[in-house]
Amino acid sequence: MEALADLYAVPQEHLDFRDTIRRIARERVAPRAAEIDENAEYPHDIRELFAEHDLFGLPFDEEHGGTGTGTLMLNMAIEEIAKVCASSALMLMVQELGTLPIRLFGSDELKDRFLPRCASGEWTPAFALSEPEAGSDPGGMITRAVRDGDEWVIDGTKNWITNLGIADFYVVFAVTDREVGHSHGITAFVVEADRPGFSVGKLEHKLGIRGSPTGQPIFDGVRVPAENLIGNEGEGFKVAMATLDHSRLGVAAQALGIAQGAADYAAAYAQERRQFDKPIAAFQAIAFKLADMETQCAAGRELLYKACAKVDRHEPDMGKYSAMAKLFCSDTAMSVTVEAVQVLGGYGYVKEYPVERYLRDAKITQIYEGTNEIQRLVISRSLSR
Ligand code: CAA
């Protein structure tokens, strides 16, 4: 019985912290969400708020200044924030994504140098893997790093990088050995944003997550010391893949938050909105839609929580589960937000109401940190092993 209770009970401290985050999200983040989206504004004030409440400590162990509360708590927080503002949730997600390579593979010196200042929220990281010609296939990247004495010299342009221009440092993946072939000669480096040769290139105008800057960082002969190399030379592809095995859960949690936020809004609206002398929730056409939306969210949450437990326990099938959670929750976000717009009808299609923003924000969750086609590839490959 104890094992069963262990499987199904979320620790009380997690639920208490979730309630605190829910309150902060409702009272402080929700009122800013529409203008953050409208003005495509990076929300520095919300960032400070998260730092004040120790939310940036969630991805980190206590020895590096974090809360040491694990993957489930982090993703419960991401869900709560994404329920009201997906762009704000992304700040917390990238605080994890951009530091995971150091946490999982970095030297003690790199961990001590970078992690505590990220856990406090003072520093912001970025994860620079994709390139204009290498998205789903990062093994085909052309950014290169060449050793010169005790330094590495990095040249290349990355693409679709979250936190562009905001980040204090970039984890950059570069080819260090062309001879060993696709994906094997790649190495990961930390590149601080104030190094000569680094510049901020094109910033994208996006459909959703508009409060988060995305674009092309340019590395033009940027020199970093050998100590900035993460893990071993030639191990970069594995660093990236292992990072994504963890961080895809953040996308799942964000997607789930978007879906639940839209479902909650539509359900409340359907009680208020009257047509033919009744609340529209009294019509089966609407009531069954709302029932399906709620069911999809609940199913996604179960899969997400299970995948979080697997990551925290380092279970061998954690990559498969994190891909499944990301796939299911992001497809749920898309279908639920489309239905939420339908429940609101004409009001769903205009900016006065938040559901059109939820729909726009949902789309990226099927694309970033590996498209859903890539998630299906990861899952299907795991079946043949
Ligand atoms: N953990 C550790 N190692 C792994 C691994 C994992 N999960 N997956 C693969 N590897 C290793 C393999 O074991 C193999 O090593 P060996 O040859 O030594 O055995 C090596 O990596 C190559 O593996 P594959 O042959 O499977 O590689 P592949 O080229 O076929 O690619 C892929 C596999 C799953 C398609 C991978 O390319 C992939 O995940 N693509 C999607 C990339 C992605 O998610 N990009 C998102 C960018 S980040 C972002 O979006 C964030 C942002 O800021 C917006």
XYZ file of C-alpha atoms and ligand atoms in Angstrom:
439
model
C 0.000 0.000 0.000
C 2.849 2.328 0.798
C 4.202 1.947 -2.731
C 0.778 2.806 -4.136
C 0.456 5.883 -1.920
C 3.933 6.927 -3.036
C 2.861 6.670 -6.674
C -0.281 8.738 -6.356
C 0.402 11.357 -3.672
C 2.115 14.630 -4.504
C 4.013 15.789 -1.372
C 2.122 18.367 0.699
C 5.064 20.839 0.505
C 4.769 20.728 -3.301
C 1.041 21.470 -3.113
C 1.626 24.334 -0.676
C 4.330 25.857 -2.886
C 2.075 25.386 -5.932
C -0.674 27.342 -4.167
C 1.745 30.185 -3.437
C 2.889 30.263 -7.068
C -0.742 30.117 -8.249
C -1.543 33.169 -6.129
C 1.481 35.110 -7.407
C 0.594 34.156 -10.997
C -3.036 35.266 -10.623
C -2.375 38.458 -8.704
C 0.867 39.708 -10.237
C 1.516 37.997 -13.595
C -1.992 37.661 -15.104
C -2.687 41.441 -15.106
C 0.497 41.992 -17.184
C 0.060 39.134 -19.682
C -1.896 40.957 -22.417
C 0.459 43.943 -22.546
C 3.577 41.748 -22.502
C 2.149 40.007 -25.578
C 0.901 43.166 -27.273
C 4.173 45.075 -26.839
C 6.438 42.023 -27.375
C 8.066 43.142 -24.143
C 10.554 41.093 -22.107
C 9.002 41.339 -18.608
C 11.923 42.459 -16.416
C 9.474 43.232 -13.593
C 8.119 39.668 -13.615
C 11.683 38.380 -13.681
C 12.431 40.366 -10.522
C 9.225 39.068 -8.943
C 10.247 35.452 -9.664
C 13.710 36.092 -8.209
C 12.184 37.625 -5.052
C 10.106 34.487 -4.546
C 13.051 32.155 -5.242
C 11.420 30.657 -8.348
C 14.699 30.666 -10.281
C 16.075 28.389 -7.582
C 13.673 25.634 -8.642
C 15.916 23.988 -11.277
C 18.933 23.808 -8.944
C 20.304 21.712 -6.087
C 20.771 23.267 -2.671
C 24.559 23.091 -2.974
C 24.316 25.526 -5.908
C 21.889 27.886 -4.212
C 18.733 26.216 -5.493
C 15.651 24.899 -3.725
C 16.640 21.253 -4.310
C 12.946 20.409 -4.790
C 13.305 18.390 -8.013
C 11.763 18.151 -11.444
C 8.098 17.769 -10.462
C 8.049 20.959 -8.369
C 9.760 22.923 -11.143
C 7.211 21.761 -13.677
C 4.257 22.378 -11.370
C 5.528 25.958 -11.138
C 5.892 26.243 -14.919
C 2.310 25.012 -15.378
C 0.920 27.549 -12.886
C 2.699 30.464 -14.559
C 1.821 29.316 -18.096
C -1.850 29.214 -17.074
C -1.731 33.009 -17.120
C 1.327 33.949 -19.238
C 3.314 31.548 -21.440
C 6.093 34.117 -22.052
C 6.702 34.462 -18.303
C 6.775 30.674 -17.893
C 9.441 30.522 -20.602
C 11.818 32.562 -18.414
C 11.787 29.761 -15.861
C 12.030 27.043 -18.543
C 15.159 28.538 -20.104
C 16.710 29.031 -16.664
C 16.681 25.232 -16.625
C 17.415 24.515 -20.326
C 20.408 26.862 -20.508
C 22.034 25.537 -17.341
C 21.336 21.789 -17.675
C 24.469 21.177 -19.800
C 26.592 22.599 -16.960
C 24.606 20.793 -14.245
C 24.757 17.436 -16.031
C 28.257 17.545 -17.583
C 30.152 20.634 -16.361
C 33.268 20.708 -14.189
C 32.926 21.738 -10.527
C 34.580 25.014 -11.466
C 31.926 25.741 -14.134
C 29.133 24.745 -11.745
C 30.452 27.057 -9.019
C 31.007 29.902 -11.475
C 27.584 29.824 -13.152
C 24.901 27.945 -11.236
C 24.495 29.990 -8.008
C 24.079 33.240 -9.953
C 21.429 31.589 -12.140
C 19.674 30.101 -9.094
C 19.372 33.579 -7.593
C 18.047 34.961 -10.884
C 20.968 37.368 -11.242
C 22.169 35.691 -14.471
C 20.150 34.492 -17.437
C 21.343 31.666 -19.684
C 20.602 30.677 -23.294
C 20.884 27.337 -25.089
C 22.351 27.741 -28.582
C 22.013 24.519 -30.554
C 19.895 25.187 -33.676
C 21.206 26.881 -36.795
C 19.536 28.260 -39.920
C 20.318 25.004 -41.781
C 20.265 22.649 -38.754
C 17.003 22.515 -36.788
C 15.645 18.981 -36.375
C 19.078 17.684 -37.404
C 21.520 19.472 -35.077
C 24.237 16.977 -36.058
C 24.414 18.903 -39.343
C 25.530 22.170 -37.681
C 28.350 24.225 -39.206
C 29.364 26.506 -36.302
C 32.940 25.526 -35.535
C 35.434 25.852 -32.694
C 39.184 25.587 -33.257
C 41.719 25.167 -30.479
C 44.414 27.844 -30.190
C 46.709 27.168 -27.232
C 44.671 27.399 -24.033
C 41.705 28.899 -25.846
C 38.992 27.908 -28.311
C 37.941 30.211 -31.149
C 34.260 29.972 -32.102
C 32.747 31.036 -35.434
C 29.135 30.653 -36.523
C 25.537 31.818 -36.333
C 22.811 30.126 -34.327
C 19.061 30.440 -34.942
C 15.782 30.632 -32.952
C 17.655 31.137 -29.710
C 15.462 32.075 -26.747
C 16.743 34.937 -24.525
C 18.753 36.498 -27.358
C 20.162 39.800 -26.150
C 18.971 39.126 -22.592
C 21.257 36.214 -21.763
C 24.438 36.733 -19.737
C 25.916 33.612 -21.331
C 25.173 31.151 -24.112
C 25.792 27.411 -24.074
C 27.073 27.001 -27.624
C 27.450 23.749 -29.524
C 30.169 23.743 -32.191
C 31.964 21.270 -34.460
C 35.473 20.624 -33.157
C 36.304 17.631 -35.353
C 34.912 17.343 -38.882
C 36.586 13.983 -39.552
C 34.554 11.836 -37.125
C 31.285 12.529 -38.935
C 27.715 13.599 -38.202
C 26.994 14.364 -34.509
C 30.243 12.900 -33.117
C 32.693 15.799 -33.458
C 30.541 18.371 -31.601
C 31.607 20.056 -28.346
C 29.687 22.304 -25.914
C 31.091 25.611 -24.581
C 29.972 28.385 -22.281
C 30.296 31.741 -24.034
C 29.753 34.868 -21.940
C 27.824 37.604 -23.758
C 30.520 40.224 -23.100
C 33.253 38.382 -25.033
C 34.605 40.285 -28.067
C 33.208 38.889 -31.317
C 29.784 38.093 -29.893
C 26.870 40.079 -31.277
C 23.090 40.023 -31.356
C 21.820 39.377 -34.890
C 18.297 39.259 -36.267
C 15.429 39.206 -33.734
C 12.271 37.400 -34.882
C 8.694 38.725 -34.971
C 6.634 35.819 -33.722
C 3.073 34.486 -33.677
C 3.204 33.725 -29.943
C 5.416 33.797 -26.832
C 5.986 37.378 -27.891
C 7.340 38.457 -24.499
C 10.436 36.336 -25.035
C 13.144 37.512 -27.464
C 14.178 34.897 -30.050
C 16.811 35.201 -32.738
C 20.311 34.782 -34.091
C 23.380 35.131 -31.867
C 26.525 35.627 -33.946
C 29.943 34.319 -32.886
C 32.708 35.901 -34.936
C 36.091 34.644 -33.785
C 34.930 34.554 -30.146
C 37.689 33.292 -27.829
C 36.866 31.308 -24.707
C 39.319 29.678 -22.281
C 39.606 25.879 -22.300
C 37.900 25.836 -18.872
C 34.671 26.940 -20.617
C 34.391 23.581 -22.380
C 31.476 21.532 -20.960
C 32.183 17.815 -20.460
C 34.634 16.231 -22.869
C 35.683 17.301 -26.332
C 33.444 15.561 -28.909
C 30.709 14.875 -26.328
C 28.556 17.889 -27.219
C 25.813 16.034 -29.097
C 25.199 13.802 -26.083
C 25.226 16.873 -23.817
C 22.494 18.405 -26.001
C 20.393 15.231 -26.192
C 20.617 14.519 -22.441
C 19.679 18.150 -21.735
C 16.622 17.911 -23.978
C 15.549 14.660 -22.284
C 15.071 16.761 -19.124
C 14.004 20.106 -20.527
C 11.230 18.796 -22.813
C 9.253 18.345 -19.606
C 9.295 22.125 -19.232
C 7.646 22.443 -22.645
C 5.083 19.833 -21.598
C 4.357 21.794 -18.410
C 4.094 25.080 -20.306
C 1.746 23.478 -22.849
C -0.362 21.994 -20.069
C -0.596 25.383 -18.358
C -1.705 27.031 -21.605
C -4.317 24.290 -22.124
C -5.638 24.407 -18.546
C -5.700 28.214 -18.547
C -7.758 28.203 -21.756
C -10.045 25.397 -20.513
C -10.701 27.208 -17.216
C -11.419 30.470 -18.987
C -13.827 28.807 -21.450
C -15.633 26.929 -18.644
C -16.157 30.125 -16.624
C -17.254 32.037 -19.719
C -19.778 29.325 -20.625
C -21.472 29.780 -17.233
C -21.806 33.539 -17.750
C -22.648 33.750 -21.419
C -26.378 33.356 -22.057
C -28.030 32.561 -25.377
C -31.579 31.286 -25.949
C -32.298 32.209 -22.280
C -29.717 29.799 -20.831
C -26.008 29.808 -20.014
C -24.292 28.225 -23.020
C -22.760 25.645 -20.605
C -26.269 24.190 -20.350
C -26.133 23.147 -24.005
C -24.662 19.710 -24.500
C -22.665 20.907 -27.526
C -20.681 23.206 -25.235
C -20.753 21.069 -22.062
C -19.233 18.054 -23.853
C -16.545 20.227 -25.433
C -15.595 21.495 -21.957
C -15.616 17.922 -20.616
C -13.220 16.773 -23.350
C -10.917 19.763 -22.753
C -10.736 19.041 -19.012
C -10.121 15.327 -19.639
C -7.245 15.985 -22.042
C -5.597 18.323 -19.513
C -5.956 15.775 -16.701
C -4.489 13.002 -18.860
C -1.559 15.218 -19.878
C -0.875 16.077 -16.234
C -0.688 12.410 -15.232
C 1.808 11.697 -18.010
C 3.848 14.785 -17.126
C 4.021 13.893 -13.423
C 5.038 10.332 -14.231
C 7.756 11.559 -16.605
C 9.015 13.980 -13.900
C 9.303 11.103 -11.433
C 11.276 9.107 -13.999
C 13.698 11.977 -14.585
C 14.234 12.476 -10.850
C 14.881 8.747 -10.435
C 17.137 8.642 -13.551
C 15.110 5.738 -14.923
C 16.397 4.416 -18.266
C 13.174 5.200 -20.175
C 13.018 8.833 -18.983
C 13.835 10.200 -22.479
C 10.929 8.286 -23.973
C 8.575 9.536 -21.248
C 9.691 13.118 -21.542
C 9.142 12.943 -25.337
C 5.678 11.408 -24.764
C 4.732 14.093 -22.216
C 5.922 16.869 -24.538
C 4.072 15.354 -27.499
C 0.798 14.756 -25.658
C 0.679 18.014 -23.708
C 1.554 20.183 -26.702
C -1.022 18.490 -28.942
C -3.486 18.975 -26.067
C -2.568 22.659 -25.841
C -3.298 23.083 -29.529
C -6.620 21.236 -29.576
C -7.876 22.695 -26.280
C -7.070 26.285 -27.234
C -8.777 25.885 -30.625
C -11.888 24.656 -28.785
C -11.651 27.465 -26.212
C -11.803 30.003 -29.044
C -14.844 28.139 -30.389
C -16.610 28.282 -27.001
C -16.136 32.037 -26.896
C -17.185 32.395 -30.549
C -16.634 35.934 -31.864
C -15.255 36.997 -28.470
C -12.655 34.231 -28.745
C -11.270 35.762 -31.905
C -10.547 39.241 -30.550
C -7.772 40.584 -28.338
C -10.162 41.838 -25.672
C -10.288 38.249 -24.401
C -7.205 36.134 -23.653
C -8.036 32.926 -25.510
C -6.692 34.028 -28.917
C -3.334 34.600 -27.122
C -3.506 31.118 -25.614
C -4.061 29.708 -29.118
C -1.073 31.644 -30.543
C 1.160 30.686 -27.598
C 0.171 27.003 -27.836
C 1.557 26.515 -31.354
C 5.240 26.829 -30.452
C 4.974 23.965 -27.953
C 4.515 21.570 -30.892
C 7.682 22.966 -32.471
C 10.440 23.937 -30.035
C 12.823 21.690 -28.126
C 12.205 19.182 -30.914
C 9.163 19.213 -33.184
C 6.454 16.684 -32.378
C 7.617 14.714 -35.409
C 11.031 14.406 -33.679
C 9.311 13.347 -30.427
C 7.542 10.575 -32.348
C 10.917 9.550 -33.774
C 12.459 9.389 -30.282
C 9.486 7.376 -28.950
C 9.314 4.992 -31.912
C 13.073 4.333 -31.823
C 12.802 3.425 -28.137
C 10.265 0.715 -29.029
C 12.718 -1.213 -31.164
C 15.407 -1.357 -28.435
N 21.033 10.944 -24.466
C 22.360 10.679 -24.628
N 22.887 10.370 -25.828
C 22.068 10.314 -26.892
C 20.695 10.571 -26.783
C 20.173 10.883 -25.514
N 18.882 11.140 -25.343
N 20.127 10.456 -28.005
C 21.116 10.126 -28.851
N 22.291 10.050 -28.178
C 23.598 9.674 -28.708
C 23.483 8.314 -29.404
O 23.669 7.269 -28.473
C 24.584 8.381 -30.422
O 25.827 8.136 -29.817
P 26.782 6.927 -30.352
O 26.879 7.103 -31.822
O 28.064 7.184 -29.614
O 26.086 5.690 -29.955
C 24.613 9.854 -30.812
O 23.988 10.577 -29.735
C 23.870 10.101 -32.112
O 22.545 9.645 -31.934
P 21.551 9.396 -33.149
O 22.250 8.580 -34.210
O 20.255 8.914 -32.603
O 21.394 10.891 -33.700
P 20.504 11.456 -34.868
O 21.327 12.381 -35.672
O 19.779 10.363 -35.589
O 19.467 12.414 -34.100
C 17.455 13.043 -32.977
C 18.571 11.994 -33.179
C 16.598 12.497 -31.841
C 16.611 13.222 -34.227
C 18.089 14.404 -32.567
O 18.783 14.952 -33.651
C 17.074 15.419 -32.068
O 16.647 15.378 -30.909
N 16.685 16.409 -32.920
C 15.851 17.515 -32.470
C 16.706 18.663 -32.004
C 15.991 19.572 -31.047
O 15.234 19.140 -30.172
N 16.244 20.868 -31.178
C 15.665 21.813 -30.273
C 16.580 22.967 -30.094
S 16.470 23.710 -28.531
C 15.168 24.761 -28.547
O 14.254 24.626 -29.312
C 15.179 25.729 -27.447
C 14.990 27.169 -27.717
O 15.695 28.034 -27.191
C 13.802 27.578 -28.509
